[in-house]
Amino acid sequence: MIPVEIHEGTSPIILGLPHTGTHVPEAMHARLSERGQELADTDWHIHTLYDGLLAGATTVRATFHRYVVDANRDPSGVSLYPGQNTTGLVPLTDFDGVPIWREGGAPDAAEIEERAAQFHAPYHAALAAQIERVKAQHGVAILYDCHSIRSHIPFLFEGTLPDFNIGTNGGTTCDPQIEQATVETCASAEGYSSVLNGRFKGGWTTRHYGQPASGVHAIQMELAQSTHLAEETLPFSYDEAKAKRLRPHLATLLARLERLALDGRLVTPGDPR
């Protein structure tokens, strides 16, 4: 089993896809509870939604499921959202707070470390290599981390999640022009709601790689699954009509970010700004 799939492109844009994978090794799968085996917390069909939106974009996609190990969590196990409900490096519950492992089936610390080495580390080694390659080619690289989540999850947040949830960790992970372009594009998408650094401010990937002063910019887009799924419950079917309406807005956004990079308007190493 190859833990990461890579498509090398020529654009300064890299699409990170840490949560679309559904592979769970057989022995681990048998230890999941019936609830866990539903794999409900997958970022369903996000790789399909973004496919072909930006010619030349590089993609780095984890093939393993987040219940094996979460590729968007700090490998040290430190929480991204202290004091708030969330899931860890290897989740013990789903997004509703329900246990996902059979009694006695949850991994111990040694196994979590092993999973991180076997799955988390190769994904991030591949992602880091692509960032360096793209940066060497263009002088800058923009990592756009692709995510989705159910729009109603009381365990994690109150009410209904906005459609576009933009995360830049308070503006620290990218040039302000990237944040502004993203906010403007989402705000102009008729019929959709958006928020900047709301409940989701960017996961470990965005925070770890987003170093604007070094020429690497990162931003996370968490889409409400109601924007592109027929239902947010099993079988989590892809809705072609919804996707057809949403995809042009995402394509516009990616093209706009690419233009910022190609026009040389972003902070680059040694830039006195």
PDB file of C-alpha atoms in Angstrom:
ATOM      1  CA  MET A   1       0.000   0.000   0.000  1.00  0.00           C
ATOM      2  CA  ILE A   2       1.441   3.341  -1.070  1.00  0.00           C
ATOM      3  CA  PRO A   3       0.537   5.962   1.574  1.00  0.00           C
ATOM      4  CA  VAL A   4       0.681   8.967  -0.752  1.00  0.00           C
ATOM      5  CA  GLU A   5      -0.197   9.729  -4.366  1.00  0.00           C
ATOM      6  CA  ILE A   6       1.661  12.565  -6.099  1.00  0.00           C
ATOM      7  CA  HIS A   7       0.940  14.401  -9.325  1.00  0.00           C
ATOM      8  CA  GLU A   8       3.697  16.858 -10.201  1.00  0.00           C
ATOM      9  CA  GLY A   9       2.565  19.985 -11.999  1.00  0.00           C
ATOM     10  CA  THR A  10       4.145  23.187 -13.255  1.00  0.00           C
ATOM     11  CA  SER A  11       1.990  25.694 -11.345  1.00  0.00           C
ATOM     12  CA  PRO A  12       3.081  27.473  -8.141  1.00  0.00           C
ATOM     13  CA  ILE A  13      -0.071  26.003  -6.554  1.00  0.00           C
ATOM     14  CA  ILE A  14       0.047  22.742  -4.582  1.00  0.00           C
ATOM     15  CA  LEU A  15      -3.187  21.065  -3.528  1.00  0.00           C
ATOM     16  CA  GLY A  16      -2.874  19.120  -0.288  1.00  0.00           C
ATOM     17  CA  LEU A  17      -5.399  16.302   0.198  1.00  0.00           C
ATOM     18  CA  PRO A  18      -4.799  14.734   3.623  1.00  0.00           C
ATOM     19  CA  HIS A  19      -8.287  13.377   4.357  1.00  0.00           C
ATOM     20  CA  THR A  20      -9.768  11.884   1.176  1.00  0.00           C
ATOM     21  CA  GLY A  21      -8.125   8.473   1.599  1.00  0.00           C
ATOM     22  CA  THR A  22     -10.244   5.532   2.747  1.00  0.00           C
ATOM     23  CA  HIS A  23      -7.628   2.774   3.106  1.00  0.00           C
ATOM     24  CA  VAL A  24      -7.473   1.115   6.510  1.00  0.00           C
ATOM     25  CA  PRO A  25      -5.198  -1.947   6.850  1.00  0.00           C
ATOM     26  CA  GLU A  26      -7.271  -5.077   7.393  1.00  0.00           C
ATOM     27  CA  ALA A  27      -6.039  -5.749  10.928  1.00  0.00           C
ATOM     28  CA  MET A  28      -6.837  -2.180  11.988  1.00  0.00           C
ATOM     29  CA  HIS A  29     -10.205  -2.238  10.266  1.00  0.00           C
ATOM     30  CA  ALA A  30     -11.229  -5.303  12.289  1.00  0.00           C
ATOM     31  CA  ARG A  31     -10.565  -3.362  15.493  1.00  0.00           C
ATOM     32  CA  LEU A  32     -12.838  -0.482  14.492  1.00  0.00           C
ATOM     33  CA  SER A  33     -16.336  -0.480  15.944  1.00  0.00           C
ATOM     34  CA  GLU A  34     -19.312  -0.713  13.643  1.00  0.00           C
ATOM     35  CA  ARG A  35     -19.562   3.058  13.891  1.00  0.00           C
ATOM     36  CA  GLY A  36     -15.873   3.465  13.100  1.00  0.00           C
ATOM     37  CA  GLN A  37     -16.096   1.238  10.047  1.00  0.00           C
ATOM     38  CA  GLU A  38     -18.463   3.749   8.453  1.00  0.00           C
ATOM     39  CA  LEU A  39     -15.428   6.066   8.043  1.00  0.00           C
ATOM     40  CA  ALA A  40     -17.890   8.935   8.344  1.00  0.00           C
ATOM     41  CA  ASP A  41     -15.247  11.618   8.934  1.00  0.00           C
ATOM     42  CA  THR A  42     -13.722  11.253   5.469  1.00  0.00           C
ATOM     43  CA  ASP A  43     -13.425  14.396   3.326  1.00  0.00           C
ATOM     44  CA  TRP A  44     -15.734  12.711   0.839  1.00  0.00           C
ATOM     45  CA  HIS A  45     -15.068  13.285  -2.879  1.00  0.00           C
ATOM     46  CA  ILE A  46     -12.882  16.355  -2.347  1.00  0.00           C
ATOM     47  CA  HIS A  47     -10.255  15.042  -4.781  1.00  0.00           C
ATOM     48  CA  THR A  48     -13.024  14.683  -7.371  1.00  0.00           C
ATOM     49  CA  LEU A  49     -14.379  18.151  -6.667  1.00  0.00           C
ATOM     50  CA  TYR A  50     -10.986  19.798  -7.291  1.00  0.00           C
ATOM     51  CA  ASP A  51      -9.916  17.565 -10.171  1.00  0.00           C
ATOM     52  CA  GLY A  52      -9.017  19.579 -13.261  1.00  0.00           C
ATOM     53  CA  LEU A  53      -9.806  22.992 -11.772  1.00  0.00           C
ATOM     54  CA  LEU A  54      -6.283  24.343 -12.292  1.00  0.00           C
ATOM     55  CA  ALA A  55      -4.140  22.993 -15.078  1.00  0.00           C
ATOM     56  CA  GLY A  56      -0.619  22.426 -13.825  1.00  0.00           C
ATOM     57  CA  ALA A  57      -1.453  22.215 -10.131  1.00  0.00           C
ATOM     58  CA  THR A  58       0.563  19.724  -8.112  1.00  0.00           C
ATOM     59  CA  THR A  59      -1.468  17.377  -5.927  1.00  0.00           C
ATOM     60  CA  VAL A  60      -0.311  15.427  -2.871  1.00  0.00           C
ATOM     61  CA  ARG A  61      -2.981  13.008  -1.612  1.00  0.00           C
ATOM     62  CA  ALA A  62      -2.919  10.687   1.390  1.00  0.00           C
ATOM     63  CA  THR A  63      -4.456   7.328   0.521  1.00  0.00           C
ATOM     64  CA  PHE A  64      -4.889   6.174   4.149  1.00  0.00           C
ATOM     65  CA  HIS A  65      -7.870   7.108   6.284  1.00  0.00           C
ATOM     66  CA  ARG A  66      -7.582   9.620   9.094  1.00  0.00           C
ATOM     67  CA  TYR A  67      -8.589   6.880  11.570  1.00  0.00           C
ATOM     68  CA  VAL A  68      -5.265   5.182  10.778  1.00  0.00           C
ATOM     69  CA  VAL A  69      -3.449   8.414  11.567  1.00  0.00           C
ATOM     70  CA  ASP A  70      -4.477  11.989  10.874  1.00  0.00           C
ATOM     71  CA  ALA A  71      -2.124  13.610   8.376  1.00  0.00           C
ATOM     72  CA  ASN A  72      -3.332  17.063   9.423  1.00  0.00           C
ATOM     73  CA  ARG A  73      -2.412  16.760  13.100  1.00  0.00           C
ATOM     74  CA  ASP A  74       0.799  17.640  14.906  1.00  0.00           C
ATOM     75  CA  PRO A  75       2.856  14.422  15.044  1.00  0.00           C
ATOM     76  CA  SER A  76       3.758  15.289  18.640  1.00  0.00           C
ATOM     77  CA  GLY A  77       0.098  14.946  19.582  1.00  0.00           C
ATOM     78  CA  VAL A  78      -0.322  18.585  20.691  1.00  0.00           C
ATOM     79  CA  SER A  79      -3.910  19.808  20.207  1.00  0.00           C
ATOM     80  CA  LEU A  80      -4.562  22.362  17.474  1.00  0.00           C
ATOM     81  CA  TYR A  81      -7.507  23.790  19.393  1.00  0.00           C
ATOM     82  CA  PRO A  82      -6.773  23.712  23.141  1.00  0.00           C
ATOM     83  CA  GLY A  83      -9.922  23.724  25.237  1.00  0.00           C
ATOM     84  CA  GLN A  84     -12.184  22.767  22.322  1.00  0.00           C
ATOM     85  CA  ASN A  85     -13.534  19.401  21.254  1.00  0.00           C
ATOM     86  CA  THR A  86     -11.423  17.938  18.471  1.00  0.00           C
ATOM     87  CA  THR A  87      -9.819  14.660  17.404  1.00  0.00           C
ATOM     88  CA  GLY A  88      -6.198  13.663  17.865  1.00  0.00           C
ATOM     89  CA  LEU A  89      -3.306  12.261  15.871  1.00  0.00           C
ATOM     90  CA  VAL A  90      -5.051   8.880  15.955  1.00  0.00           C
ATOM     91  CA  PRO A  91      -8.705   9.590  16.751  1.00  0.00           C
ATOM     92  CA  LEU A  92     -10.389   7.673  19.549  1.00  0.00           C
ATOM     93  CA  THR A  93     -13.839   9.068  18.711  1.00  0.00           C
ATOM     94  CA  ASP A  94     -15.566  10.357  15.606  1.00  0.00           C
ATOM     95  CA  PHE A  95     -16.663  13.966  15.127  1.00  0.00           C
ATOM     96  CA  ASP A  96     -19.773  13.263  17.196  1.00  0.00           C
ATOM     97  CA  GLY A  97     -17.717  12.154  20.179  1.00  0.00           C
ATOM     98  CA  VAL A  98     -18.657   8.487  19.724  1.00  0.00           C
ATOM     99  CA  PRO A  99     -15.888   5.864  20.230  1.00  0.00           C
ATOM    100  CA  ILE A 100     -14.660   4.387  16.934  1.00  0.00           C
ATOM    101  CA  TRP A 101     -12.637   1.442  18.311  1.00  0.00           C
ATOM    102  CA  ARG A 102     -13.964  -1.809  19.720  1.00  0.00           C
ATOM    103  CA  GLU A 103     -13.357  -2.403  23.411  1.00  0.00           C
ATOM    104  CA  GLY A 104      -9.633  -2.995  23.828  1.00  0.00           C
ATOM    105  CA  GLY A 105      -8.980  -2.093  20.189  1.00  0.00           C
ATOM    106  CA  ALA A 106      -7.708   1.471  20.532  1.00  0.00           C
ATOM    107  CA  PRO A 107      -3.995   1.862  19.753  1.00  0.00           C
ATOM    108  CA  ASP A 108      -1.501   2.494  22.540  1.00  0.00           C
ATOM    109  CA  ALA A 109       1.271   5.093  22.456  1.00  0.00           C
ATOM    110  CA  ALA A 110       3.770   2.747  20.806  1.00  0.00           C
ATOM    111  CA  GLU A 111       1.361   1.872  18.008  1.00  0.00           C
ATOM    112  CA  ILE A 112       0.455   5.511  17.448  1.00  0.00           C
ATOM    113  CA  GLU A 113       4.157   6.293  17.051  1.00  0.00           C
ATOM    114  CA  GLU A 114       4.503   3.412  14.598  1.00  0.00           C
ATOM    115  CA  ARG A 115       1.535   4.589  12.546  1.00  0.00           C
ATOM    116  CA  ALA A 116       2.937   8.101  12.433  1.00  0.00           C
ATOM    117  CA  ALA A 117       6.216   6.756  11.055  1.00  0.00           C
ATOM    118  CA  GLN A 118       4.530   4.462   8.528  1.00  0.00           C
ATOM    119  CA  PHE A 119       1.882   6.857   7.179  1.00  0.00           C
ATOM    120  CA  HIS A 120       2.090  10.427   8.503  1.00  0.00           C
ATOM    121  CA  ALA A 121       5.824  10.836   7.870  1.00  0.00           C
ATOM    122  CA  PRO A 122       5.812   9.665   4.206  1.00  0.00           C
ATOM    123  CA  TYR A 123       2.898  11.935   3.381  1.00  0.00           C
ATOM    124  CA  HIS A 124       4.666  14.969   4.796  1.00  0.00           C
ATOM    125  CA  ALA A 125       8.009  14.013   3.281  1.00  0.00           C
ATOM    126  CA  ALA A 126       6.284  13.994  -0.112  1.00  0.00           C
ATOM    127  CA  LEU A 127       4.501  17.260   0.568  1.00  0.00           C
ATOM    128  CA  ALA A 128       7.692  18.980   1.757  1.00  0.00           C
ATOM    129  CA  ALA A 129       9.565  17.754  -1.315  1.00  0.00           C
ATOM    130  CA  GLN A 130       6.911  19.143  -3.648  1.00  0.00           C
ATOM    131  CA  ILE A 131       6.913  22.480  -1.839  1.00  0.00           C
ATOM    132  CA  GLU A 132      10.674  22.727  -2.271  1.00  0.00           C
ATOM    133  CA  ARG A 133      10.460  21.729  -5.944  1.00  0.00           C
ATOM    134  CA  VAL A 134       7.740  24.276  -6.716  1.00  0.00           C
ATOM    135  CA  LYS A 135       9.491  27.007  -4.746  1.00  0.00           C
ATOM    136  CA  ALA A 136      12.735  26.331  -6.611  1.00  0.00           C
ATOM    137  CA  GLN A 137      10.870  26.727  -9.904  1.00  0.00           C
ATOM    138  CA  HIS A 138       8.831  29.833  -9.069  1.00  0.00           C
ATOM    139  CA  GLY A 139      10.552  31.483  -6.119  1.00  0.00           C
ATOM    140  CA  VAL A 140       7.364  30.992  -4.116  1.00  0.00           C
ATOM    141  CA  ALA A 141       4.922  28.160  -3.448  1.00  0.00           C
ATOM    142  CA  ILE A 142       1.289  28.297  -2.356  1.00  0.00           C
ATOM    143  CA  LEU A 143      -0.037  25.283  -0.481  1.00  0.00           C
ATOM    144  CA  TYR A 144      -3.829  25.188  -0.688  1.00  0.00           C
ATOM    145  CA  ASP A 145      -5.021  22.513   1.737  1.00  0.00           C
ATOM    146  CA  CYS A 146      -8.321  20.964   0.627  1.00  0.00           C
ATOM    147  CA  HIS A 147     -10.843  19.866   3.252  1.00  0.00           C
ATOM    148  CA  SER A 148     -14.531  19.288   3.891  1.00  0.00           C
ATOM    149  CA  ILE A 149     -16.742  18.548   6.872  1.00  0.00           C
ATOM    150  CA  ARG A 150     -20.402  18.064   7.689  1.00  0.00           C
ATOM    151  CA  SER A 151     -22.242  21.335   8.134  1.00  0.00           C
ATOM    152  CA  HIS A 152     -23.899  20.228  11.408  1.00  0.00           C
ATOM    153  CA  ILE A 153     -21.690  18.698  14.124  1.00  0.00           C
ATOM    154  CA  PRO A 154     -22.808  19.832  17.614  1.00  0.00           C
ATOM    155  CA  PHE A 155     -19.833  18.097  19.254  1.00  0.00           C
ATOM    156  CA  LEU A 156     -17.440  20.402  17.370  1.00  0.00           C
ATOM    157  CA  PHE A 157     -19.391  23.620  16.806  1.00  0.00           C
ATOM    158  CA  GLU A 158     -22.779  25.245  17.322  1.00  0.00           C
ATOM    159  CA  GLY A 159     -25.277  25.851  14.557  1.00  0.00           C
ATOM    160  CA  THR A 160     -24.590  25.531  10.850  1.00  0.00           C
ATOM    161  CA  LEU A 161     -21.084  25.853   9.458  1.00  0.00           C
ATOM    162  CA  PRO A 162     -20.556  28.436   6.688  1.00  0.00           C
ATOM    163  CA  ASP A 163     -19.978  27.039   3.194  1.00  0.00           C
ATOM    164  CA  PHE A 164     -16.408  28.372   2.811  1.00  0.00           C
ATOM    165  CA  ASN A 165     -14.231  28.214   5.941  1.00  0.00           C
ATOM    166  CA  ILE A 166     -10.907  29.919   5.257  1.00  0.00           C
ATOM    167  CA  GLY A 167      -7.995  29.227   7.598  1.00  0.00           C
ATOM    168  CA  THR A 168      -4.777  31.210   7.812  1.00  0.00           C
ATOM    169  CA  ASN A 169      -4.158  30.924  11.570  1.00  0.00           C
ATOM    170  CA  GLY A 170      -4.940  34.589  12.094  1.00  0.00           C
ATOM    171  CA  GLY A 171      -3.163  35.718   8.939  1.00  0.00           C
ATOM    172  CA  THR A 172       0.197  34.207   9.861  1.00  0.00           C
ATOM    173  CA  THR A 173       0.469  31.439   7.242  1.00  0.00           C
ATOM    174  CA  CYS A 174       0.325  33.442   4.004  1.00  0.00           C
ATOM    175  CA  ASP A 175       0.833  36.821   2.400  1.00  0.00           C
ATOM    176  CA  PRO A 176      -2.116  39.157   3.154  1.00  0.00           C
ATOM    177  CA  GLN A 177      -2.878  39.307  -0.572  1.00  0.00           C
ATOM    178  CA  ILE A 178      -3.612  35.575  -0.600  1.00  0.00           C
ATOM    179  CA  GLU A 179      -5.965  35.909   2.334  1.00  0.00           C
ATOM    180  CA  GLN A 180      -7.662  38.938   0.769  1.00  0.00           C
ATOM    181  CA  ALA A 181      -8.099  37.280  -2.625  1.00  0.00           C
ATOM    182  CA  THR A 182      -9.598  34.211  -0.993  1.00  0.00           C
ATOM    183  CA  VAL A 183     -11.987  36.210   1.174  1.00  0.00           C
ATOM    184  CA  GLU A 184     -13.100  38.356  -1.773  1.00  0.00           C
ATOM    185  CA  THR A 185     -13.648  35.399  -4.084  1.00  0.00           C
ATOM    186  CA  CYS A 186     -15.682  33.502  -1.511  1.00  0.00           C
ATOM    187  CA  ALA A 187     -17.719  36.576  -0.553  1.00  0.00           C
ATOM    188  CA  SER A 188     -18.601  37.187  -4.198  1.00  0.00           C
ATOM    189  CA  ALA A 189     -19.844  33.614  -4.711  1.00  0.00           C
ATOM    190  CA  GLU A 190     -23.581  34.191  -4.864  1.00  0.00           C
ATOM    191  CA  GLY A 191     -25.631  31.916  -2.669  1.00  0.00           C
ATOM    192  CA  TYR A 192     -22.703  30.818  -0.493  1.00  0.00           C
ATOM    193  CA  SER A 193     -21.621  31.900   2.986  1.00  0.00           C
ATOM    194  CA  SER A 194     -18.031  32.254   4.151  1.00  0.00           C
ATOM    195  CA  VAL A 195     -15.894  33.018   7.183  1.00  0.00           C
ATOM    196  CA  LEU A 196     -12.205  33.744   7.802  1.00  0.00           C
ATOM    197  CA  ASN A 197     -10.498  32.019  10.735  1.00  0.00           C
ATOM    198  CA  GLY A 198     -13.753  30.954  12.342  1.00  0.00           C
ATOM    199  CA  ARG A 199     -14.059  27.527  13.960  1.00  0.00           C
ATOM    200  CA  PHE A 200     -11.363  26.231  11.607  1.00  0.00           C
ATOM    201  CA  LYS A 201      -8.224  28.366  11.483  1.00  0.00           C
ATOM    202  CA  GLY A 202      -6.028  25.937   9.572  1.00  0.00           C
ATOM    203  CA  GLY A 203      -4.711  22.575  10.683  1.00  0.00           C
ATOM    204  CA  TRP A 204      -1.165  21.471  11.396  1.00  0.00           C
ATOM    205  CA  THR A 205      -0.287  21.319   7.705  1.00  0.00           C
ATOM    206  CA  THR A 206      -1.193  24.962   7.117  1.00  0.00           C
ATOM    207  CA  ARG A 207       0.467  26.147  10.296  1.00  0.00           C
ATOM    208  CA  HIS A 208       3.605  24.040   9.816  1.00  0.00           C
ATOM    209  CA  TYR A 209       4.357  24.909   6.181  1.00  0.00           C
ATOM    210  CA  GLY A 210       2.968  28.422   5.999  1.00  0.00           C
ATOM    211  CA  GLN A 211       6.125  30.533   6.324  1.00  0.00           C
ATOM    212  CA  PRO A 212       5.543  33.624   4.165  1.00  0.00           C
ATOM    213  CA  ALA A 213       8.934  35.152   4.908  1.00  0.00           C
ATOM    214  CA  SER A 214      10.586  32.079   3.368  1.00  0.00           C
ATOM    215  CA  GLY A 215       8.377  32.187   0.264  1.00  0.00           C
ATOM    216  CA  VAL A 216       6.040  29.367   1.277  1.00  0.00           C
ATOM    217  CA  HIS A 217       2.411  30.379   1.741  1.00  0.00           C
ATOM    218  CA  ALA A 218      -0.336  28.115   3.049  1.00  0.00           C
ATOM    219  CA  ILE A 219      -4.086  28.406   3.356  1.00  0.00           C
ATOM    220  CA  GLN A 220      -6.770  25.908   4.337  1.00  0.00           C
ATOM    221  CA  MET A 221     -10.204  25.679   2.751  1.00  0.00           C
ATOM    222  CA  GLU A 222     -12.757  23.728   4.762  1.00  0.00           C
ATOM    223  CA  LEU A 223     -15.904  23.313   2.691  1.00  0.00           C
ATOM    224  CA  ALA A 224     -19.239  22.422   4.223  1.00  0.00           C
ATOM    225  CA  GLN A 225     -20.165  19.085   2.678  1.00  0.00           C
ATOM    226  CA  SER A 226     -23.651  20.394   1.959  1.00  0.00           C
ATOM    227  CA  THR A 227     -22.059  22.344  -0.913  1.00  0.00           C
ATOM    228  CA  HIS A 228     -21.224  19.227  -2.939  1.00  0.00           C
ATOM    229  CA  LEU A 229     -22.804  16.107  -1.391  1.00  0.00           C
ATOM    230  CA  ALA A 230     -26.325  14.850  -1.931  1.00  0.00           C
ATOM    231  CA  GLU A 231     -26.470  13.982   1.765  1.00  0.00           C
ATOM    232  CA  GLU A 232     -24.127  14.330   4.733  1.00  0.00           C
ATOM    233  CA  THR A 233     -24.880  10.808   5.918  1.00  0.00           C
ATOM    234  CA  LEU A 234     -24.216   7.386   4.411  1.00  0.00           C
ATOM    235  CA  PRO A 235     -23.590   6.838   1.555  1.00  0.00           C
ATOM    236  CA  PHE A 236     -22.207  10.432   1.290  1.00  0.00           C
ATOM    237  CA  SER A 237     -23.010  10.602  -2.419  1.00  0.00           C
ATOM    238  CA  TYR A 238     -21.405  13.183  -4.685  1.00  0.00           C
ATOM    239  CA  ASP A 239     -23.969  15.603  -6.099  1.00  0.00           C
ATOM    240  CA  GLU A 240     -23.011  16.473  -9.667  1.00  0.00           C
ATOM    241  CA  ALA A 241     -25.402  19.426  -9.857  1.00  0.00           C
ATOM    242  CA  LYS A 242     -24.112  20.977  -6.635  1.00  0.00           C
ATOM    243  CA  ALA A 243     -20.518  20.398  -7.714  1.00  0.00           C
ATOM    244  CA  LYS A 244     -21.158  21.975 -11.107  1.00  0.00           C
ATOM    245  CA  ARG A 245     -22.353  25.108  -9.344  1.00  0.00           C
ATOM    246  CA  LEU A 246     -19.472  25.178  -6.857  1.00  0.00           C
ATOM    247  CA  ARG A 247     -16.509  24.255  -9.052  1.00  0.00           C
ATOM    248  CA  PRO A 248     -16.342  27.538 -11.038  1.00  0.00           C
ATOM    249  CA  HIS A 249     -15.898  29.506  -7.802  1.00  0.00           C
ATOM    250  CA  LEU A 250     -13.083  27.216  -6.688  1.00  0.00           C
ATOM    251  CA  ALA A 251     -11.495  27.436 -10.134  1.00  0.00           C
ATOM    252  CA  THR A 252     -11.657  31.233 -10.001  1.00  0.00           C
ATOM    253  CA  LEU A 253     -10.007  31.229  -6.590  1.00  0.00           C
ATOM    254  CA  LEU A 254      -7.166  28.915  -7.595  1.00  0.00           C
ATOM    255  CA  ALA A 255      -6.540  30.899 -10.777  1.00  0.00           C
ATOM    256  CA  ARG A 256      -6.449  34.124  -8.793  1.00  0.00           C
ATOM    257  CA  LEU A 257      -3.931  32.726  -6.308  1.00  0.00           C
ATOM    258  CA  GLU A 258      -1.802  31.390  -9.133  1.00  0.00           C
ATOM    259  CA  ARG A 259      -1.752  34.803 -10.782  1.00  0.00           C
ATOM    260  CA  LEU A 260      -0.555  36.427  -7.551  1.00  0.00           C
ATOM    261  CA  ALA A 261       2.398  34.034  -7.474  1.00  0.00           C
ATOM    262  CA  LEU A 262       3.230  34.310 -11.175  1.00  0.00           C
ATOM    263  CA  ASP A 263       3.031  38.113 -11.153  1.00  0.00           C
ATOM    264  CA  GLY A 264       5.692  38.309  -8.448  1.00  0.00           C
ATOM    265  CA  ARG A 265       3.444  40.149  -6.018  1.00  0.00           C
ATOM    266  CA  LEU A 266       4.058  37.867  -3.043  1.00  0.00           C
ATOM    267  CA  VAL A 267       6.687  38.121  -0.348  1.00  0.00           C
ATOM    268  CA  THR A 268       9.792  36.212  -1.386  1.00  0.00           C
ATOM    269  CA  PRO A 269      12.985  35.450   0.566  1.00  0.00           C
ATOM    270  CA  GLY A 270      15.024  38.623   0.915  1.00  0.00           C
ATOM    271  CA  ASP A 271      12.091  40.875   0.054  1.00  0.00           C
ATOM    272  CA  PRO A 272      12.422  44.021   2.245  1.00  0.00           C
ATOM    273  CA  ARG A 273       8.633  44.377   2.668  1.00  0.00           C
TER     274      ARG A 273
END
